[in-house]
PDB file of C-alpha atoms in Angstrom:
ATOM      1  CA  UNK A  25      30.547 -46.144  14.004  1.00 71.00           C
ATOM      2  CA  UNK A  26      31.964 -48.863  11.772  1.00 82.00           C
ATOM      3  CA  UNK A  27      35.480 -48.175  10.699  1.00 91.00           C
ATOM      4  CA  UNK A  28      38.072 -50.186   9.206  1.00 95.00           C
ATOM      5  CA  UNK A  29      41.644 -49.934   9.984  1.00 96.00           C
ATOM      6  CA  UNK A  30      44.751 -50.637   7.881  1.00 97.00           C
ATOM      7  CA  UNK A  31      48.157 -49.702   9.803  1.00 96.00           C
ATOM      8  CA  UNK A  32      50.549 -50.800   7.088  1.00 96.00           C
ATOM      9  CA  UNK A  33      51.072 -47.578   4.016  1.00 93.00           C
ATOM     10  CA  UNK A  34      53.738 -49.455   2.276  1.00 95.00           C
ATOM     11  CA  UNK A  35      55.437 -53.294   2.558  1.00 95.00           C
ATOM     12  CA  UNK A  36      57.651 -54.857   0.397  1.00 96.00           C
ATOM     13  CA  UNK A  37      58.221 -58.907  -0.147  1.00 97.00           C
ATOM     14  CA  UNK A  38      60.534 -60.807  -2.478  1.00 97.00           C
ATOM     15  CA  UNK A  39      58.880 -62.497  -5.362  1.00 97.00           C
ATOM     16  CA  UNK A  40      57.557 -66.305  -4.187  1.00 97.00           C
ATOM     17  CA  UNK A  41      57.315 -65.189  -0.651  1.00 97.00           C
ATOM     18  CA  UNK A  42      54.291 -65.547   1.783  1.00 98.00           C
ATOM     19  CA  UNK A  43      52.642 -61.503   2.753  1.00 98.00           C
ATOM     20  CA  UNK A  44      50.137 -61.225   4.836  1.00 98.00           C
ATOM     21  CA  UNK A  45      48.277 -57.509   4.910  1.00 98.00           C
ATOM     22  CA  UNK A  46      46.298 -56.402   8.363  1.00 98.00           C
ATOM     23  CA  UNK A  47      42.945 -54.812   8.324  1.00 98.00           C
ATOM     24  CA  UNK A  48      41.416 -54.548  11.920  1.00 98.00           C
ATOM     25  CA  UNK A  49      37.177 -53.358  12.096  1.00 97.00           C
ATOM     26  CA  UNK A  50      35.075 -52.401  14.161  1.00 94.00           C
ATOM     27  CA  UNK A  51      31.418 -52.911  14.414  1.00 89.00           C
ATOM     28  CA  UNK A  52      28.732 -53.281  16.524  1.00 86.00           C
ATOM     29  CA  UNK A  53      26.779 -55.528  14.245  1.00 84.00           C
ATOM     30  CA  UNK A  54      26.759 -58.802  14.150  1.00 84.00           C
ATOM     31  CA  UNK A  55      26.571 -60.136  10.587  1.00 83.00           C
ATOM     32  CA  UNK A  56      28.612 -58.160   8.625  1.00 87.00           C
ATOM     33  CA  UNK A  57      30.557 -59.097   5.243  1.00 89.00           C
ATOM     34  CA  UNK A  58      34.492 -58.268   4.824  1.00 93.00           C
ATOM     35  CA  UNK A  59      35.978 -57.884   1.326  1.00 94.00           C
ATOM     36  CA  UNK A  60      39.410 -57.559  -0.039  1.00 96.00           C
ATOM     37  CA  UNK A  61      39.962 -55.145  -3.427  1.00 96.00           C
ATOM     38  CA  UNK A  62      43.706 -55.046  -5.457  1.00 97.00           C
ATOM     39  CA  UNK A  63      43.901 -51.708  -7.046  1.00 95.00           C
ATOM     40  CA  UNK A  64      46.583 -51.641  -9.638  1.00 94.00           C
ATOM     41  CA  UNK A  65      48.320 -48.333 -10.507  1.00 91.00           C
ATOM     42  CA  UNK A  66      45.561 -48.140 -13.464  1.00 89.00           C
ATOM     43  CA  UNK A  67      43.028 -47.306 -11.149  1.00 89.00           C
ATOM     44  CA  UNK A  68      40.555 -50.136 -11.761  1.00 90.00           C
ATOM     45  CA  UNK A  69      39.349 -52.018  -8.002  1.00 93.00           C
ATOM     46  CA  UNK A  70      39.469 -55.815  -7.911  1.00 93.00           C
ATOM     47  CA  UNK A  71      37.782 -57.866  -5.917  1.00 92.00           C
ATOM     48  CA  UNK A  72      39.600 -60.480  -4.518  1.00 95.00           C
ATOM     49  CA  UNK A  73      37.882 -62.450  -1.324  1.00 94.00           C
ATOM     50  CA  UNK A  74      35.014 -62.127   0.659  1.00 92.00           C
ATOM     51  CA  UNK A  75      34.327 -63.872   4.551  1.00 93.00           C
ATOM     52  CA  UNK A  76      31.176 -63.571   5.903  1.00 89.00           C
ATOM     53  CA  UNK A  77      31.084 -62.729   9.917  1.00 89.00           C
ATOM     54  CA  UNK A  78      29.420 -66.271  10.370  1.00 88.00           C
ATOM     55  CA  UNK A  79      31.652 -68.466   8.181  1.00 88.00           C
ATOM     56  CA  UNK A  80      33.450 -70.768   9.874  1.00 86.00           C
ATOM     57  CA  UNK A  81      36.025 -71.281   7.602  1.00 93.00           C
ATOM     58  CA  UNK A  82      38.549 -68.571   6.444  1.00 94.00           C
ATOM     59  CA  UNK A  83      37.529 -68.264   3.159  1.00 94.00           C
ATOM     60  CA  UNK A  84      40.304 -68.799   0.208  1.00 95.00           C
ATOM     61  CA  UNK A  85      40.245 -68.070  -3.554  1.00 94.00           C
ATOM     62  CA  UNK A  86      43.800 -69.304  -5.554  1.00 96.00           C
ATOM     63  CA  UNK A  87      46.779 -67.286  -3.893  1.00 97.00           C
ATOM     64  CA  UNK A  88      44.467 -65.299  -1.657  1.00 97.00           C
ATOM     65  CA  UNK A  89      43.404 -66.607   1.882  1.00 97.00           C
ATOM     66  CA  UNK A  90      41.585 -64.521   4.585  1.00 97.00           C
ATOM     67  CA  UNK A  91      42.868 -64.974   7.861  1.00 96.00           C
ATOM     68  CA  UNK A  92      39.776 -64.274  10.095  1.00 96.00           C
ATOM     69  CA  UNK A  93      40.139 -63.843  13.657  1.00 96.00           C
ATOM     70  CA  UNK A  94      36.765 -62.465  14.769  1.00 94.00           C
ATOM     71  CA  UNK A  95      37.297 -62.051  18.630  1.00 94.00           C
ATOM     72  CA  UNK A  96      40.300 -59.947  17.583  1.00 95.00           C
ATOM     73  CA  UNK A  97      38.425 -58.236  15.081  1.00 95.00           C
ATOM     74  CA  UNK A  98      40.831 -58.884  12.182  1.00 97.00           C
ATOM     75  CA  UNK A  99      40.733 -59.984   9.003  1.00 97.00           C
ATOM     76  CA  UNK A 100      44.036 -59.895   7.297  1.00 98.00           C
ATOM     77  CA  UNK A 101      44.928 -61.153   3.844  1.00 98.00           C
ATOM     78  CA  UNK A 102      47.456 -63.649   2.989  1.00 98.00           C
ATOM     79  CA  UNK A 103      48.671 -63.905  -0.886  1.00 98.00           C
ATOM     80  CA  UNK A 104      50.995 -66.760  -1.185  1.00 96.00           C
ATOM     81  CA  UNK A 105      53.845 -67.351  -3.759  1.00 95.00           C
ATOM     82  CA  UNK A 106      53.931 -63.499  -4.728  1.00 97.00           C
ATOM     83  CA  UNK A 107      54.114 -62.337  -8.023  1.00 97.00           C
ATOM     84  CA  UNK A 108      55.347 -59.118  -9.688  1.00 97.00           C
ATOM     85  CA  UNK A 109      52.099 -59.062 -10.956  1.00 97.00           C
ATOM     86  CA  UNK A 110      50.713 -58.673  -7.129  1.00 98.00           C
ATOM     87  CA  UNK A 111      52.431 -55.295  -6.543  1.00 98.00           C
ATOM     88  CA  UNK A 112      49.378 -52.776  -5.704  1.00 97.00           C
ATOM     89  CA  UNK A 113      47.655 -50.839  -3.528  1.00 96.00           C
ATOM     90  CA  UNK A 114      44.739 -53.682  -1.622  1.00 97.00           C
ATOM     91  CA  UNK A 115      41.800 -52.251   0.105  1.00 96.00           C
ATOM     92  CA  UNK A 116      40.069 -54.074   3.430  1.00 97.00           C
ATOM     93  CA  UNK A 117      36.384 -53.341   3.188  1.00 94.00           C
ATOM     94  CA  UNK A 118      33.545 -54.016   5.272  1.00 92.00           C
ATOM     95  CA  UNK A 119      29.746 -54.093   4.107  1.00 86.00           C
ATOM     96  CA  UNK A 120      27.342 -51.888   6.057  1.00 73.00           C
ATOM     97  CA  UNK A 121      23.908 -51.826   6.244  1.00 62.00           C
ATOM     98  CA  UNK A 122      22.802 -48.351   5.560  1.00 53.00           C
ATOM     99  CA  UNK A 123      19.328 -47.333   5.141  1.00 53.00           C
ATOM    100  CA  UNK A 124      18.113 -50.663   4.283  1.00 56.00           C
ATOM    101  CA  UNK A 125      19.047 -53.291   1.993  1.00 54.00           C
ATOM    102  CA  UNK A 126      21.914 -51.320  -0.070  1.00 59.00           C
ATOM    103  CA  UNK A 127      25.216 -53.089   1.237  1.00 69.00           C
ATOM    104  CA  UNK A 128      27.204 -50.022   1.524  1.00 79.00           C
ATOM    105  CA  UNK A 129      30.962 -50.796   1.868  1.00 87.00           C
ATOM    106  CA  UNK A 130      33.421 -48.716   3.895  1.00 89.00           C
ATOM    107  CA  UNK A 131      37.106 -49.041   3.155  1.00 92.00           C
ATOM    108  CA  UNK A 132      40.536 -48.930   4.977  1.00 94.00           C
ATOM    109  CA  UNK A 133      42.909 -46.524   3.450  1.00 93.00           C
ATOM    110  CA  UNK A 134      44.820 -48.951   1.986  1.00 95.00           C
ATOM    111  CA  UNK A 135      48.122 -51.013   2.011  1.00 97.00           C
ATOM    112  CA  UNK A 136      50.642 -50.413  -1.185  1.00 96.00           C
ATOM    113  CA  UNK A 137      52.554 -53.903  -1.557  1.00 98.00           C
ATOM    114  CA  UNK A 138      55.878 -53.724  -3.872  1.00 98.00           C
ATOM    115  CA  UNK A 139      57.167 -57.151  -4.842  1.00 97.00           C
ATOM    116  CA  UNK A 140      60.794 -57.278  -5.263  1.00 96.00           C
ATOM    117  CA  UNK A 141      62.404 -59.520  -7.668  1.00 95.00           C
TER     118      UNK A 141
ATOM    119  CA  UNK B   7      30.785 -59.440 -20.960  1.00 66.00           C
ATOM    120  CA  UNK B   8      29.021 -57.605 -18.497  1.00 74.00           C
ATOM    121  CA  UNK B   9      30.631 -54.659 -16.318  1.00 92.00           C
ATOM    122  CA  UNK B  10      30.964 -50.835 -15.752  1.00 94.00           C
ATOM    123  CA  UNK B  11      31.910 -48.201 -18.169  1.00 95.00           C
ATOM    124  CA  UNK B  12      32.857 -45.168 -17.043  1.00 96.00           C
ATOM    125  CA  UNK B  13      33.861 -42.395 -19.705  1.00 91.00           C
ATOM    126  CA  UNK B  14      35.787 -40.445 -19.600  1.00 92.00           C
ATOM    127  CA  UNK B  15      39.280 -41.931 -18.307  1.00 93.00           C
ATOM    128  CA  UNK B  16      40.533 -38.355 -18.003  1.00 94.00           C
ATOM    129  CA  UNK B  17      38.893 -34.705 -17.781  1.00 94.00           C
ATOM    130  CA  UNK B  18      39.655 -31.080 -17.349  1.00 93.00           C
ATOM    131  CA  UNK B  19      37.910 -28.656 -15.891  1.00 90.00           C
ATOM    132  CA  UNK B  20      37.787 -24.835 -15.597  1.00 90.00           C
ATOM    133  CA  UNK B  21      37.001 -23.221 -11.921  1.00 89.00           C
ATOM    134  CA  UNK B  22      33.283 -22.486 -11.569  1.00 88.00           C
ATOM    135  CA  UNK B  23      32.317 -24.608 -14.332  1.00 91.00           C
ATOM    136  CA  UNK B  24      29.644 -28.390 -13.593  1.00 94.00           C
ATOM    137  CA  UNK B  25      31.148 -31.499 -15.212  1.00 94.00           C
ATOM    138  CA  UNK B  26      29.237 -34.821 -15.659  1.00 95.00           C
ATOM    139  CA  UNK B  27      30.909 -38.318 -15.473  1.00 96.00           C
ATOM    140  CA  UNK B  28      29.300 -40.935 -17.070  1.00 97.00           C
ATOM    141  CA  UNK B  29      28.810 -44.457 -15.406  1.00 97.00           C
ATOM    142  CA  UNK B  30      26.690 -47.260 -17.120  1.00 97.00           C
ATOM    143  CA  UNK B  31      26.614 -50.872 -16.348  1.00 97.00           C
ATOM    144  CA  UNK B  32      24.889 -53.952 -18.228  1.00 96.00           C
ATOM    145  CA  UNK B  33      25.230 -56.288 -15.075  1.00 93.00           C
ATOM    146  CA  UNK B  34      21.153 -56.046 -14.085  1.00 92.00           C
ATOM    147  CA  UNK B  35      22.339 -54.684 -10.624  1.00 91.00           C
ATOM    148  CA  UNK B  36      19.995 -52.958  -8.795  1.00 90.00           C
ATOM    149  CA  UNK B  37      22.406 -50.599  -6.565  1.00 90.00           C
ATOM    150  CA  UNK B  38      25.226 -48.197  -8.049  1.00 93.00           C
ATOM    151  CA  UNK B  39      27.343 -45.977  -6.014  1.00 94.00           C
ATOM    152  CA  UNK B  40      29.753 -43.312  -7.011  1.00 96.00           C
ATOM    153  CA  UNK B  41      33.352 -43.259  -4.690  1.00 96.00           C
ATOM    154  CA  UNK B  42      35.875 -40.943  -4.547  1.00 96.00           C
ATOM    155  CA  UNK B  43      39.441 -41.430  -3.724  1.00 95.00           C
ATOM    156  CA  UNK B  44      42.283 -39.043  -2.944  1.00 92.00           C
ATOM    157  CA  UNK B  45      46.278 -39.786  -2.634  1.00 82.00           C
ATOM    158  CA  UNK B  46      46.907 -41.979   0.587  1.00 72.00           C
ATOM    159  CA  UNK B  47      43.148 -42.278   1.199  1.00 79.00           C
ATOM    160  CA  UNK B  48      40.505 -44.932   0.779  1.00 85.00           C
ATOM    161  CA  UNK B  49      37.441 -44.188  -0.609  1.00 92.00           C
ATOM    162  CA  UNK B  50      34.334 -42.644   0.204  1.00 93.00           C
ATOM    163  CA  UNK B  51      31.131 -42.564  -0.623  1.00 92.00           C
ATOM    164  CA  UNK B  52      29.403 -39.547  -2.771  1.00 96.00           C
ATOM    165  CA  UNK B  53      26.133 -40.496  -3.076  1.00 96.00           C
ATOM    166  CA  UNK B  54      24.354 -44.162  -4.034  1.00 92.00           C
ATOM    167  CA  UNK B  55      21.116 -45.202  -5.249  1.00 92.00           C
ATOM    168  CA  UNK B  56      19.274 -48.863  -4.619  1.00 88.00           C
ATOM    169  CA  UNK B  57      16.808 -48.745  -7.498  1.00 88.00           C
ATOM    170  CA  UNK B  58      15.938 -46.631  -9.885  1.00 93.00           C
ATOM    171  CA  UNK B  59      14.155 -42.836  -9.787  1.00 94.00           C
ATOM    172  CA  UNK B  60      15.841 -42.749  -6.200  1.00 92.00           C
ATOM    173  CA  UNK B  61      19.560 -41.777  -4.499  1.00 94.00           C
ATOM    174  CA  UNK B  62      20.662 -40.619  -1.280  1.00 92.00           C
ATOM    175  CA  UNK B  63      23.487 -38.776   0.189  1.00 94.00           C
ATOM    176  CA  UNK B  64      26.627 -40.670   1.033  1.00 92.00           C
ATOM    177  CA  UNK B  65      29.345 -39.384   3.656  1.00 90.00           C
ATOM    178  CA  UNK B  66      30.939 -36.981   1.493  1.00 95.00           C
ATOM    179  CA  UNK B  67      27.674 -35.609  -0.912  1.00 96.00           C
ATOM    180  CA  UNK B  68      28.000 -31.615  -0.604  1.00 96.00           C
ATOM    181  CA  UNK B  69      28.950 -30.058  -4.627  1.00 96.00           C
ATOM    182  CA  UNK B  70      27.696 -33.066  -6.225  1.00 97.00           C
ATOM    183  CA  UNK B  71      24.479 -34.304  -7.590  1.00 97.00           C
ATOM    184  CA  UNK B  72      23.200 -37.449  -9.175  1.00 98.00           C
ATOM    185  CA  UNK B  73      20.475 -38.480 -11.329  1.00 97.00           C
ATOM    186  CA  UNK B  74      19.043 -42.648 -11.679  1.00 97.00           C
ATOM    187  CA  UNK B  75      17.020 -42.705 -14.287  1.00 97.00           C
ATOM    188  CA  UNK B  76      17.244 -45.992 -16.079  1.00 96.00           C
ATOM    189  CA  UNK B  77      18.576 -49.163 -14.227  1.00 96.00           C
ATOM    190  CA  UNK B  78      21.929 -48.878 -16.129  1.00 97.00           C
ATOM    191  CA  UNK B  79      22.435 -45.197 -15.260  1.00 98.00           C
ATOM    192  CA  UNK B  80      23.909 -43.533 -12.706  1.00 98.00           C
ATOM    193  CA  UNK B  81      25.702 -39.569 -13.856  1.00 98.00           C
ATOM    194  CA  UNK B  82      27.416 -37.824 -11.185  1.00 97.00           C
ATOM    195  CA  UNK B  83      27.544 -34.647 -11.780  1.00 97.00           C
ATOM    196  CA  UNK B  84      30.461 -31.890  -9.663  1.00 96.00           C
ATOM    197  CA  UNK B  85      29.003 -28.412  -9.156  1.00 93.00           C
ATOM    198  CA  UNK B  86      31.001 -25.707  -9.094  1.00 88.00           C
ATOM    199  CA  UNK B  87      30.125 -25.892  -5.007  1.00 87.00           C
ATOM    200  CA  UNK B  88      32.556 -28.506  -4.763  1.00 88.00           C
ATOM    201  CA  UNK B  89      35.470 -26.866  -3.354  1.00 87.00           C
ATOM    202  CA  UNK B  90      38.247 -29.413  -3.710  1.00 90.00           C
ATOM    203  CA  UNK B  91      36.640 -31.668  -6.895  1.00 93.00           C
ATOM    204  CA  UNK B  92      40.462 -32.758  -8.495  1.00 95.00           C
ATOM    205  CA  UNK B  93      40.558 -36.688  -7.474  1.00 96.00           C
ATOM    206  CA  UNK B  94      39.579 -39.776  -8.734  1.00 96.00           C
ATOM    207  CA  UNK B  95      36.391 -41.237  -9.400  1.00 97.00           C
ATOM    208  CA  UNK B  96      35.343 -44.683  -9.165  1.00 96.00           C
ATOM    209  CA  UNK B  97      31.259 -45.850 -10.174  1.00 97.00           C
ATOM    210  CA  UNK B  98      30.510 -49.193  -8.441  1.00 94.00           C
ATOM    211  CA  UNK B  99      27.115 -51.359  -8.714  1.00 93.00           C
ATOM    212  CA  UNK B 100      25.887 -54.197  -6.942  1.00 89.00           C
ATOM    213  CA  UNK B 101      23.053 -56.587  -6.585  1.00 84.00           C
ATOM    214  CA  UNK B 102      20.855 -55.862  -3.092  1.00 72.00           C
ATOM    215  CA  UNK B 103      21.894 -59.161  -1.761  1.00 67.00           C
ATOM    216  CA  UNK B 104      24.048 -60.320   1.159  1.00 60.00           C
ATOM    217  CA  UNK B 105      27.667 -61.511   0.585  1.00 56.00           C
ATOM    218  CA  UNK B 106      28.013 -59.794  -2.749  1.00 70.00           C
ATOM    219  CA  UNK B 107      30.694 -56.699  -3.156  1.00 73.00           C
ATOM    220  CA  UNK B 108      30.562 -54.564  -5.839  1.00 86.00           C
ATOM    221  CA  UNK B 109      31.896 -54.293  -9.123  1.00 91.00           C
ATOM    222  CA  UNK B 110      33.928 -51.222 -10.425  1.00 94.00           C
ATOM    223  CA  UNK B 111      33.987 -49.330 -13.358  1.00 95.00           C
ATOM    224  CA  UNK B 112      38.231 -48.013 -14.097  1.00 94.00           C
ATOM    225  CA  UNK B 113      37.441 -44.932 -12.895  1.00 95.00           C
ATOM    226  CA  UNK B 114      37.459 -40.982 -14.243  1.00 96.00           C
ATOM    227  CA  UNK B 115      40.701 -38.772 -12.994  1.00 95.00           C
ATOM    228  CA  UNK B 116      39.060 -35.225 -12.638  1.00 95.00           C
ATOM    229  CA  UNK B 117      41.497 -32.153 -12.169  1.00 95.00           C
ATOM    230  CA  UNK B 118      40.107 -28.764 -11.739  1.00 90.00           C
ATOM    231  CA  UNK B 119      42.617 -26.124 -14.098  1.00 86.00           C
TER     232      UNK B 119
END
């Protein structure tokens, strides 16, 4: 079964500091999407960056890069130059195939990122 | 601008009685998908439905029930056969196209009283 995996609960960084946030998967398949979703303490889920299983390049979007390691299976997110603003909870997905067409994502249980002034 | 509406932000509910949260979205996307999420966990999937006048039963579908009548439309409704329904709610939709995630409505914070 596909399953996502995100081993960090909590981290904390200094503001203007480098994080990077694991996610590990696990699939079978082999084209498969992986997504990246900042949940702020409102509730609301943002979507952040998305790397397809045959891009070649780790996909980036502003602060945000995706490191992609696919024979390790990992897809960790980078946010550069951290901003209060960035503090969190940020949700590894993966998209799934189920039933047909409908891309069903699964999600990690999340990472909660505090950034320190 | 287009998105997700879900209404309302915050409900109440007695033991034993069905409550209906409202998702609607004016994004033209063919797939809509209802999520919950408890403390510490990620979320998972209720039920979802890829076009409209059909749904099917996500991981976690047992007490709940959905209607897709119109495109924009996607009701969730908790039974009272949902043992555990306090949590939080979040409607998502999506076009039926690779490399597209979904977007999110802000979500309805149930608790049972």
């Amino acid at each position: 079964a596909q399953k996502i995996t995100q081993t960090q609960p909590g981290m904390f960084v200094q503001e203007k500091e480098a994080v990077t946030l694991d996610c590990t998967y696990d699939t079978s398949d082999q084209s498969y999407g992986l997504f990246w979703y900042k949940q702020p303490s409102s509730g609301e889920m943002i979507f952040l960056i998305y790397q397809g299983s045959y891009d070649e390049q780790n996909a980036t979007e502003g602060r945000y890069s995706l490191n992609f390691q696919k024979a390790r299976k990992s897809a960790n997110l980078v946010i550069s130059a951290s901003q209060l603003g960035d503090s969190a909870m940020y949700f590894c997905a993966m998209r799934e195939f189920y039933g047909g067409a409908t891309n069903k994502l699964i999600f990690g249980t999340g990472t909660l990122l505090a950034v320190q002034p | 601008d287009g998105g997700i509406t879900q209404s309302p932000k915050y409900l109440f509910r007695k033991e034993g009685q069905n409550v209906t949260l409202s998702c609607e979205q004016n994004l033209n996307h063919d797939a809509m998908y209802w999520y919950r999420q408890d403390p510490g966990q990620g979320l998972r999937l209720i039920y979802y439905s890829q076009i409209v006048n059909d749904f099917q039963k996500g991981d976690i579908a047992e007490g709940y029930s959905v209607s897709r009548e119109k495109k924009e439309s996607f009701p969730l409704t908790v039974t009272s056969a949902q043992k555990n329904p306090t949590a939080f709610y979040l409607c998502a939709s999506s076009p039926n196209r690779d490399g597209y995630g979904y977007t999110f409505g802000s979500g309805t914070r149930l608790t049972v009283v």
